[in-house]
Amino acid sequence: SVTHLSGNWATFTDSLKNNHAHQLSLITQLTDDIQLEKLHFHIQPQVNLADRSIIGGEVLIRWHNQYLGQVSPAEFIPLAEQTGLIYKLTDMLLEKVFHWASEHPRLLETQRLSVNISALDLLQEDFAKRVIKQIQSHQLSAKKFTIEITETSVFQNNDIVHNNVKLLHRTGFKLAIDDFGVGYSSMQNLVSLETDELKIDQFFVMNLLNDPQSQTLCRNMIDLSKALTIISVAEGIESEEVLQLLLQWQCQVGQGYHLYRPMTPTDYLTLVG
Ligand code: C2E
Ligand code: CA
Ligand code: CA
Ligand code: CA
């Protein structure tokens, strides 16, 4: 009936409106909080699977807003990318991470840190130059930092992206290809970018036990890394069984809730100190 239809329509437009309002308030709050440098970060330890020692950690951004509460990066990072807020956000986060690291010089004697960079950052002509300036102003060694970039961003064959990656590399930064296996990739690109690490996407790792296809893909990614002398990193390890499989296939590094959850920088210092 018509009433039934219009009833549905009302619910539909309401949810659209709410969704739109929600997005708008997210953008407004994110703009303010980036300006006030209110975002912070957690660190998830990365483990050498052979002896379970902690070799470093992945920096993961966290945002708690006074009105919206805790918002997941999976929700606000894409929004920051769509609105251009990502540039200031990356800049602010790197500044915080470098500052924190420079206050704990002993940490980087044994550990290295991985940071996530957006594809859009790499499309900025002066990105590498600015990051190098930042790290030099904190008197840190770039060798202790790995830059994680998603597959799709580096394999778009863009000169600006490649020049940025090359300059960062020459300065000492390591390069990790994040979410490997999800997008399109070629061995040629892995070689020409001098990739240091492949991060096998957690989608494959999580499905290892009950999906033969994920097993085949994982094994192949680990073998490919080995052939190219690239370190393989598996993320999303949630059980001992999965860890044992990866170890058997000679995957070198792992992270996941079974090992350690992302934690505050203070807890991380306690753990590795
Ligand atoms: P990612 O780079 O693939 O990071 C891994 C995500 O998996 C993190 O979620 C981490 O908390 C989660 N994780 C780790 N181990 C496990 C596990 O065993 N099981 C499950 N289910 N999840 C696990 P998080 O922190 O919510 O970040 C989500 C995504 O947001 C990241 O995916 C990354 O793409 C993006 N992101 C996070 N921090 C930053 C940042 O500082 N800059 C940029 N550009 N993106 C970031
Ligand atoms: Ca990552
Ligand atoms: Ca990933
Ligand atoms: Ca991901």
Coordinates of C-alpha atoms in Angstrom, one line a residue, residues 54-55 99-113 139-140 144 268-273:
I54 CA 59.7 -8.2 19.8
I55 CA 61.5 -6.5 17.0
H99 CA 58.9 13.6 19.3
W100 CA 58.0 10.6 21.5
A101 CA 60.8 8.5 20.0
S102 CA 63.4 11.2 20.6
E103 CA 62.4 11.4 24.2
H104 CA 63.1 7.6 24.6
P105 CA 66.5 7.2 22.8
R106 CA 67.1 3.8 24.2
L107 CA 64.0 2.4 22.6
L108 CA 65.3 2.7 19.1
E109 CA 68.5 0.9 20.0
T110 CA 66.6 -2.3 19.9
Q111 CA 63.3 -1.5 18.3
R112 CA 62.1 -0.1 15.0
L113 CA 58.7 1.6 14.4
Q139 CA 67.9 13.9 15.4
L140 CA 66.6 10.5 14.7
K144 CA 64.7 2.9 12.6
Y268 CA 54.9 -0.5 25.0
L269 CA 57.9 1.0 26.8
T270 CA 57.3 -1.2 29.8
L271 CA 57.0 -4.3 27.7
V272 CA 60.2 -3.8 25.7
G273 CA 62.2 -1.9 28.3

